[in-house]
Coordinates of C-alpha atoms and ligand atoms in Angstrom, one line a residue:
M1 CA 27.1 28.5 -80.5
L2 CA 26.0 31.8 -82.2
K3 CA 24.3 30.2 -84.8
G4 CA 20.4 31.3 -85.0
K5 CA 20.9 33.8 -82.0
K6 CA 19.4 37.2 -82.5
I7 CA 21.6 40.1 -81.6
L8 CA 20.6 43.6 -81.6
V9 CA 23.6 45.9 -81.8
G10 CA 22.9 49.6 -80.6
I11 CA 25.5 52.1 -81.7
T12 CA 25.7 55.7 -80.2
G13 CA 27.7 58.6 -81.2
G14 CA 31.3 58.2 -80.0
I15 CA 34.3 57.7 -82.2
A16 CA 34.6 54.1 -81.4
A17 CA 31.5 53.6 -83.6
Y18 CA 33.7 53.3 -86.5
K19 CA 34.8 49.7 -85.1
I20 CA 31.3 48.4 -85.0
P21 CA 31.2 47.0 -88.6
L22 CA 33.6 44.7 -87.4
L23 CA 31.8 43.2 -84.6
V24 CA 28.8 43.0 -86.7
R25 CA 30.9 41.1 -89.3
L26 CA 32.5 38.7 -86.7
L27 CA 28.7 37.9 -85.3
R28 CA 27.4 37.4 -88.7
K29 CA 30.4 35.0 -89.7
A30 CA 29.7 33.0 -86.7
G31 CA 25.9 32.5 -87.7
A32 CA 24.1 35.1 -85.8
E33 CA 21.2 37.2 -86.9
V34 CA 22.1 40.8 -86.4
K35 CA 19.9 44.1 -86.4
V36 CA 21.3 47.5 -85.7
V37 CA 19.6 50.5 -84.0
M38 CA 21.6 53.5 -83.7
T39 CA 21.2 57.1 -82.2
P40 CA 21.2 59.9 -84.8
A41 CA 24.5 61.2 -83.4
A42 CA 25.9 57.7 -84.2
K43 CA 25.4 58.3 -88.1
D44 CA 28.0 61.0 -88.0
F45 CA 30.5 58.2 -87.1
V46 CA 29.4 55.3 -89.2
T47 CA 26.8 55.1 -92.0
P48 CA 23.7 53.0 -91.7
L49 CA 24.4 52.0 -95.4
T50 CA 27.6 50.1 -94.1
L51 CA 25.5 48.4 -91.3
S52 CA 22.6 47.6 -93.4
T53 CA 24.7 46.2 -96.0
L54 CA 26.6 43.9 -93.4
T55 CA 23.4 42.7 -91.5
G56 CA 21.2 42.3 -94.4
H57 CA 18.6 44.3 -92.5
P58 CA 17.4 48.0 -92.6
V59 CA 19.1 50.1 -89.9
W60 CA 16.8 51.5 -87.2
S61 CA 17.3 55.0 -85.8
D62 CA 14.0 57.1 -86.0
F63 CA 10.6 56.5 -84.6
F64 CA 9.1 57.1 -87.9
N65 CA 9.9 56.2 -91.4
P66 CA 10.4 59.8 -93.0
A67 CA 9.5 58.2 -96.4
D68 CA 6.1 56.8 -95.5
G69 CA 5.4 58.0 -92.1
S70 CA 5.0 54.5 -90.7
W71 CA 6.2 53.8 -87.1
H72 CA 9.3 51.8 -86.1
S73 CA 8.5 49.8 -83.0
H74 CA 11.1 49.8 -80.4
V75 CA 9.0 47.2 -78.4
E76 CA 9.3 44.8 -81.5
L77 CA 13.0 45.2 -81.8
G78 CA 13.5 44.7 -77.9
L79 CA 11.3 41.5 -77.9
W80 CA 13.1 40.0 -81.1
A81 CA 16.7 40.1 -79.6
D82 CA 18.3 37.3 -77.5
L83 CA 20.8 39.9 -76.5
F84 CA 21.1 43.6 -77.0
V85 CA 24.9 44.6 -77.2
I86 CA 25.3 48.6 -77.0
A87 CA 28.7 49.6 -78.2
P88 CA 30.2 52.4 -77.8
V89 CA 28.1 53.9 -75.3
T90 CA 28.6 57.4 -74.5
A91 CA 28.5 59.3 -71.2
T92 CA 25.2 61.0 -72.3
T93 CA 23.5 57.7 -73.1
L94 CA 24.8 56.1 -70.0
G95 CA 23.1 59.1 -68.1
K96 CA 19.8 58.9 -70.2
M97 CA 19.7 54.9 -69.6
H98 CA 20.1 55.5 -65.9
H99 CA 17.2 57.8 -65.8
G100 CA 15.1 56.4 -68.2
I101 CA 15.1 59.0 -70.8
A102 CA 13.7 57.7 -73.9
D103 CA 14.5 60.6 -76.3
N104 CA 15.6 58.4 -79.4
L105 CA 14.8 55.0 -80.6
L106 CA 17.9 53.0 -79.0
L107 CA 16.9 54.4 -75.6
A108 CA 13.3 53.5 -76.0
T109 CA 14.4 49.9 -77.3
Y110 CA 16.6 49.6 -74.1
L111 CA 13.9 50.5 -71.9
S112 CA 11.4 48.0 -73.4
A113 CA 14.0 44.9 -73.9
R114 CA 13.4 41.9 -72.1
C115 CA 16.7 40.3 -72.9
P116 CA 19.9 40.5 -71.3
V117 CA 21.8 44.0 -72.2
M118 CA 25.6 44.4 -72.5
L119 CA 26.9 47.8 -72.5
A120 CA 30.5 48.7 -73.8
P121 CA 31.3 52.5 -72.6
A122 CA 33.6 54.6 -74.3
M123 CA 34.8 58.2 -73.7
D124 CA 37.5 60.5 -72.9
L125 CA 39.4 59.5 -69.5
D126 CA 38.2 62.3 -67.5
M127 CA 34.6 61.9 -68.5
Y128 CA 34.9 58.2 -67.7
K129 CA 36.4 59.0 -64.2
H130 CA 33.7 61.6 -63.4
P131 CA 31.6 60.7 -60.5
S132 CA 28.3 61.1 -62.6
T133 CA 29.7 58.4 -65.1
T134 CA 30.9 56.1 -62.4
N135 CA 27.5 56.5 -60.6
N136 CA 25.5 55.7 -63.8
I137 CA 27.5 52.7 -64.6
K138 CA 27.1 51.5 -61.2
A139 CA 23.5 52.0 -61.2
L140 CA 23.0 50.4 -64.6
E141 CA 25.1 47.3 -63.5
Q142 CA 22.5 47.1 -60.3
Y143 CA 19.9 47.3 -62.9
G144 CA 21.4 43.8 -64.2
N145 CA 23.2 45.3 -67.3
I146 CA 26.5 43.6 -68.1
I147 CA 29.3 46.1 -68.4
I148 CA 32.1 45.5 -70.7
A149 CA 34.6 47.7 -68.9
P150 CA 36.7 50.1 -71.3
G151 CA 40.5 49.4 -71.4
S152 CA 43.4 51.9 -71.1
G153 CA 45.2 53.3 -74.3
E154 CA 45.2 56.0 -76.7
L155 CA 42.0 57.9 -76.8
A156 CA 40.6 60.1 -79.8
S157 CA 41.5 63.3 -77.7
G158 CA 45.1 62.5 -77.9
L159 CA 45.0 61.7 -74.3
C160 CA 46.0 58.2 -72.9
G161 CA 44.2 56.6 -70.3
E162 CA 41.0 54.6 -69.3
G163 CA 38.0 55.1 -71.3
R164 CA 39.0 53.2 -74.6
M165 CA 36.1 50.9 -75.9
E166 CA 37.0 47.2 -75.5
E167 CA 38.2 46.1 -79.0
P168 CA 35.5 44.4 -81.2
E169 CA 37.2 40.9 -81.0
N170 CA 37.1 41.0 -77.3
I171 CA 33.3 42.2 -77.2
F172 CA 32.7 39.3 -79.4
Q173 CA 34.4 36.7 -77.2
R174 CA 32.4 38.1 -74.3
I175 CA 29.0 37.8 -76.4
K176 CA 30.3 34.2 -77.3
D177 CA 31.1 33.3 -73.5
F178 CA 27.8 34.7 -72.5
L179 CA 25.7 32.8 -74.8
A180 CA 27.6 29.6 -74.5
F181 CA 26.3 29.6 -70.9
D182 CA 22.9 31.1 -71.7
K183 CA 20.9 28.1 -70.7
M184 CA 23.2 26.3 -68.4
F185 CA 20.8 26.4 -65.3
E186 CA 17.5 26.4 -67.3
G187 CA 14.6 25.1 -65.0
K188 CA 17.0 25.2 -61.7
K189 CA 15.7 27.0 -58.7
V190 CA 18.3 29.1 -56.9
L191 CA 18.3 30.4 -53.4
I192 CA 21.1 33.0 -52.5
T193 CA 21.6 34.9 -49.3
A194 CA 23.5 38.2 -49.4
G195 CA 24.3 41.2 -47.5
P196 CA 24.5 41.7 -43.7
T197 CA 21.8 41.2 -41.0
Y198 CA 20.9 43.9 -38.6
E199 CA 20.0 42.7 -35.1
P200 CA 18.1 45.4 -33.2
I201 CA 19.4 46.5 -29.8
D202 CA 16.5 49.3 -29.5
P203 CA 14.4 51.0 -32.2
V204 CA 17.6 53.2 -33.3
R205 CA 20.5 51.1 -32.9
F206 CA 21.6 47.8 -34.2
I207 CA 24.6 44.9 -34.3
G208 CA 25.4 44.8 -38.1
N209 CA 28.8 44.4 -40.3
H210 CA 30.3 45.9 -43.2
S211 CA 28.8 43.3 -45.9
S212 CA 27.6 45.4 -49.1
G213 CA 26.0 42.1 -50.5
R214 CA 27.7 42.7 -53.9
M215 CA 29.2 39.3 -54.1
G216 CA 25.8 37.5 -53.6
I217 CA 24.1 39.9 -56.0
E218 CA 26.8 39.2 -58.8
I219 CA 26.1 35.3 -58.1
A220 CA 22.2 36.0 -58.4
K221 CA 22.8 37.6 -61.5
V222 CA 25.1 35.0 -63.2
F223 CA 22.3 32.3 -62.4
A224 CA 19.6 34.4 -63.7
N225 CA 21.5 35.2 -66.9
R226 CA 22.1 31.4 -67.4
G227 CA 18.5 30.5 -67.3
A228 CA 17.9 29.9 -63.6
K229 CA 14.9 31.3 -61.4
V230 CA 16.7 33.0 -58.6
T231 CA 15.3 34.1 -55.3
L232 CA 17.7 36.5 -53.6
V233 CA 17.1 36.8 -49.8
L234 CA 18.8 40.2 -49.3
G235 CA 19.9 41.6 -46.0
P236 CA 19.9 45.6 -45.4
T237 CA 22.2 47.0 -47.9
Q238 CA 22.3 50.3 -50.2
L239 CA 22.8 47.8 -53.2
S240 CA 20.0 46.3 -55.1
V241 CA 19.3 44.4 -58.3
N242 CA 16.5 44.5 -61.1
H243 CA 16.3 41.3 -63.1
P244 CA 13.3 39.6 -64.6
S245 CA 14.7 36.0 -63.3
I246 CA 15.4 37.4 -59.7
E247 CA 12.8 37.6 -57.0
L248 CA 14.2 39.9 -54.3
L249 CA 13.1 39.2 -50.6
P250 CA 14.5 41.9 -48.6
V251 CA 15.0 40.9 -44.8
T252 CA 16.7 42.7 -41.8
T253 CA 17.6 40.2 -39.2
A254 CA 19.1 36.8 -39.1
V255 CA 16.0 35.0 -37.8
E256 CA 14.0 36.7 -41.0
M257 CA 16.7 35.5 -43.2
F258 CA 16.6 31.8 -41.7
E259 CA 12.8 31.6 -42.0
A260 CA 12.8 33.1 -45.6
C261 CA 15.3 30.2 -46.2
M262 CA 13.6 27.5 -44.5
A263 CA 10.4 28.3 -46.5
L264 CA 12.1 28.0 -49.9
S265 CA 14.7 25.4 -49.2
Q266 CA 12.5 22.3 -50.1
T267 CA 12.0 23.6 -53.6
S268 CA 15.5 24.9 -54.2
D269 CA 18.2 23.0 -56.4
I270 CA 21.1 25.1 -55.6
M271 CA 21.7 27.2 -52.4
V272 CA 24.1 29.8 -52.0
M273 CA 24.7 31.2 -48.6
S274 CA 26.7 34.4 -49.2
A275 CA 25.2 36.5 -46.3
A276 CA 27.3 37.8 -43.4
V277 CA 24.8 36.6 -41.1
A278 CA 25.3 38.0 -37.4
D279 CA 26.1 35.0 -35.1
Y280 CA 24.3 36.6 -32.1
R281 CA 21.3 38.9 -31.4
P282 CA 20.5 40.8 -28.5
L283 CA 18.2 38.6 -26.3
K284 CA 15.7 41.5 -25.5
P285 CA 15.8 44.3 -27.9
S286 CA 14.4 47.4 -26.0
D287 CA 11.4 48.8 -27.6
K288 CA 12.2 52.4 -26.2
K289 CA 15.5 54.1 -27.1
I290 CA 18.2 53.1 -24.3
K291 CA 19.1 56.1 -22.3
K292 CA 22.8 57.0 -21.4
Q293 CA 23.2 56.0 -17.7
D294 CA 25.9 54.1 -16.1
E295 CA 29.7 54.0 -17.1
N296 CA 29.2 50.4 -18.6
L297 CA 26.2 48.7 -20.4
S298 CA 25.9 45.0 -21.0
L299 CA 23.8 43.5 -23.5
E300 CA 23.0 39.8 -23.4
L301 CA 23.3 38.2 -26.7
V302 CA 21.9 35.0 -27.7
K303 CA 22.9 32.7 -30.6
N304 CA 21.2 33.2 -34.1
P305 CA 20.0 29.9 -35.9
D306 CA 23.0 28.8 -38.4
I307 CA 21.0 28.9 -41.8
L308 CA 23.8 27.1 -43.9
K309 CA 24.1 24.4 -41.2
T310 CA 20.4 23.8 -40.9
L311 CA 20.1 23.6 -44.6
G312 CA 23.0 21.3 -44.6
R313 CA 21.4 18.8 -42.1
N314 CA 18.2 18.8 -44.2
K315 CA 19.6 18.5 -47.6
K316 CA 17.8 16.3 -50.1
S317 CA 19.6 14.2 -52.4
G318 CA 20.8 16.1 -55.6
Q319 CA 20.5 19.5 -53.8
M320 CA 23.7 21.7 -54.0
L321 CA 24.6 23.6 -50.9
V322 CA 27.3 26.4 -51.0
G323 CA 28.8 28.4 -48.2
F324 CA 31.1 31.1 -47.8
A325 CA 33.8 31.4 -45.2
L326 CA 35.5 34.4 -43.9
E327 CA 38.8 33.3 -42.2
T328 CA 41.5 35.4 -40.6
D329 CA 43.7 32.4 -39.3
N330 CA 44.5 29.0 -40.7
A331 CA 42.0 29.8 -43.3
V332 CA 41.9 26.8 -45.5
E333 CA 41.9 24.4 -42.7
N334 CA 39.0 26.2 -40.9
A335 CA 37.0 26.6 -44.1
R336 CA 37.5 22.6 -44.6
I337 CA 36.0 22.3 -41.2
K338 CA 33.1 24.5 -42.1
L339 CA 32.7 22.3 -45.2
T340 CA 32.1 19.2 -42.9
T341 CA 30.3 20.8 -40.1
K342 CA 28.0 22.6 -42.2
G343 CA 27.2 19.7 -44.7
A344 CA 28.1 22.0 -47.6
D345 CA 29.2 20.8 -50.9
L346 CA 31.4 23.7 -51.7
I347 CA 32.9 26.5 -49.2
V348 CA 34.0 29.8 -51.0
L349 CA 36.7 31.0 -48.9
N350 CA 37.2 34.7 -48.8
S351 CA 40.4 36.4 -48.2
L352 CA 40.5 39.4 -46.0
A353 CA 44.2 39.8 -46.0
D354 CA 44.6 40.6 -49.6
E355 CA 44.2 44.0 -51.1
G356 CA 41.3 44.4 -53.1
A357 CA 39.4 41.6 -51.5
G358 CA 36.5 41.3 -49.2
F359 CA 34.1 44.0 -47.9
G360 CA 33.3 47.0 -50.0
H361 CA 35.7 46.1 -52.9
N362 CA 34.5 45.5 -56.6
T363 CA 37.1 42.7 -56.9
N364 CA 37.5 39.6 -54.6
K365 CA 40.1 36.9 -54.1
V366 CA 38.8 33.6 -53.1
S367 CA 39.5 29.8 -53.0
L368 CA 37.0 27.3 -53.8
I369 CA 37.1 24.3 -51.3
T370 CA 35.3 20.9 -51.9
A371 CA 35.9 17.4 -50.2
E372 CA 38.2 16.6 -53.1
A373 CA 40.3 19.9 -53.7
T374 CA 41.2 23.5 -53.0
E375 CA 41.2 25.7 -55.9
H376 CA 42.9 29.4 -55.3
L377 CA 41.6 31.9 -57.8
P378 CA 43.5 35.2 -58.6
L379 CA 42.2 38.6 -57.6
M380 CA 39.3 39.5 -60.0
P381 CA 36.2 41.5 -60.4
K382 CA 33.4 40.1 -58.4
S383 CA 31.2 39.6 -61.3
E384 CA 34.1 37.1 -62.6
V385 CA 34.3 35.4 -59.2
A386 CA 30.5 34.8 -59.4
A387 CA 30.8 33.3 -62.8
H388 CA 33.8 30.8 -61.7
I389 CA 31.5 29.9 -58.9
A390 CA 28.6 29.1 -61.2
D391 CA 31.0 27.1 -63.3
K392 CA 32.2 25.0 -60.7
I393 CA 28.6 24.3 -59.4
N394 CA 27.8 23.3 -62.9
R395 CA 30.8 20.9 -63.0
M396 CA 29.7 19.5 -59.6
L397 CA 26.2 19.0 -60.7
L398 CA 27.3 17.2 -64.1
Q399 CA 29.3 14.9 -61.8
L400 CA 26.3 14.0 -59.5
Q401 CA 24.3 13.0 -62.9
Ligands
LIG1 N1 26.0 31.5 -41.9 C1 24.5 31.2 -41.8 N2 23.9 31.7 -40.7 C2 24.6 31.9 -39.4 C3 25.9 32.0 -39.6 C4 26.8 31.9 -40.8 O1 23.9 30.6 -42.7 N3 23.9 32.1 -38.4 C5 26.8 31.0 -43.1 C6 27.2 32.2 -43.9 O2 26.4 32.8 -44.8 C7 28.4 31.5 -44.8 C8 28.8 30.5 -43.6 O3 28.0 30.3 -42.9 O4 27.8 30.8 -45.7 C9 30.2 30.8 -42.8 O5 29.9 32.1 -42.2 P1 31.0 32.5 -41.3 O6 30.7 33.8 -40.6 O7 32.3 32.4 -41.9 O8 31.3 31.5 -40.1 P2 30.4 31.1 -38.8 O9 29.6 29.9 -39.0 O10 29.6 32.3 -38.5 O11 31.7 30.7 -37.8 P3 32.7 31.8 -37.2 O12 32.2 33.1 -37.2 O13 33.1 31.0 -36.0 O14 33.8 31.7 -38.3

């Protein structure tokens, strides 16, 4: 699985750097080719000699080779790698990565790399919890990086808590899992909707909902990381994503979302409708701000087109259509009805009842409903829910063959 894979390991200056030779050893033993780029500060924690001995390659750290003045190309390193794993990543490096400050070779390599990037942050618990760190991590995740969240445990400071780099064995496992699925959806075109829709009432007001679009964005990232070409039709949200295999189509209203999906549906192999589409829109949005007048104001609403249902009706053989359902009562029963009425192959049932699930959370608890079975998944990060959904779709596609 790792045989012949080119893994670039980046090391920054944190105490957990002393564990990275073990990660390199595990990767080499599994047949991967490994190169190491480290920040100058990392050399205080682990020696380049150890790493060059383990990798069989020189270790890159400076822009220039001091011996002969030759230039070290960060672009070449970035293009060489199938995967760039940076572990440990300090708070400082996270900040520089977020803001594009390329003041060492590792950061310049990061900015020019075209391969997927995994980050394993490590720092003291208070640094980890600081809003500037959490914001940096959030932003880097949105840029398409894969975050290997630190665990809890004893820290170098003597304190105990969150911030401890994930153990090398577990980072190795994450790399293996990631590369195992690497090209699972190679050649597939995937259409995904995410986020809310805003239905204008007048130029300053709209009917909307609390969807952040995070679940759909995570699904888009999983498909893109596994080789698919993804088009993400994204309603108005603060979140975004930057990935070479994701084309972002921002829309505002349900009708715009509908039109974008209709234009793309014929050429899509897999369609995942995770957007929280407004069911109704004001019939006649006012072109001027509505002034406050009477005690009551009635808005006449008209039904929006049902994107999922229309796609279900026009589905070609071999196409896979996935819908979401948000139910408060008789959840499974209602989701099953949606499966048939909307012509979907799979419905992902969202739970609103469980703590940590649904709108605005980073975690979600869903059930996967097909004509044959219902699978209840536990509460987990949305990135993992996305991976489960992609796995399920892959299994269903294999059954179709
Ligand atoms: N959906 C859609 N177009 C709409 C409404 C919903 O494509 N106009 C899709 C959603 O993206 C989701 C699925 O339909 O995949 C179910 O959405 P949900 O809001 O749970 O169901 P509704 O069809 O709106 O039915 P109800 O509100 O009565 O539960």
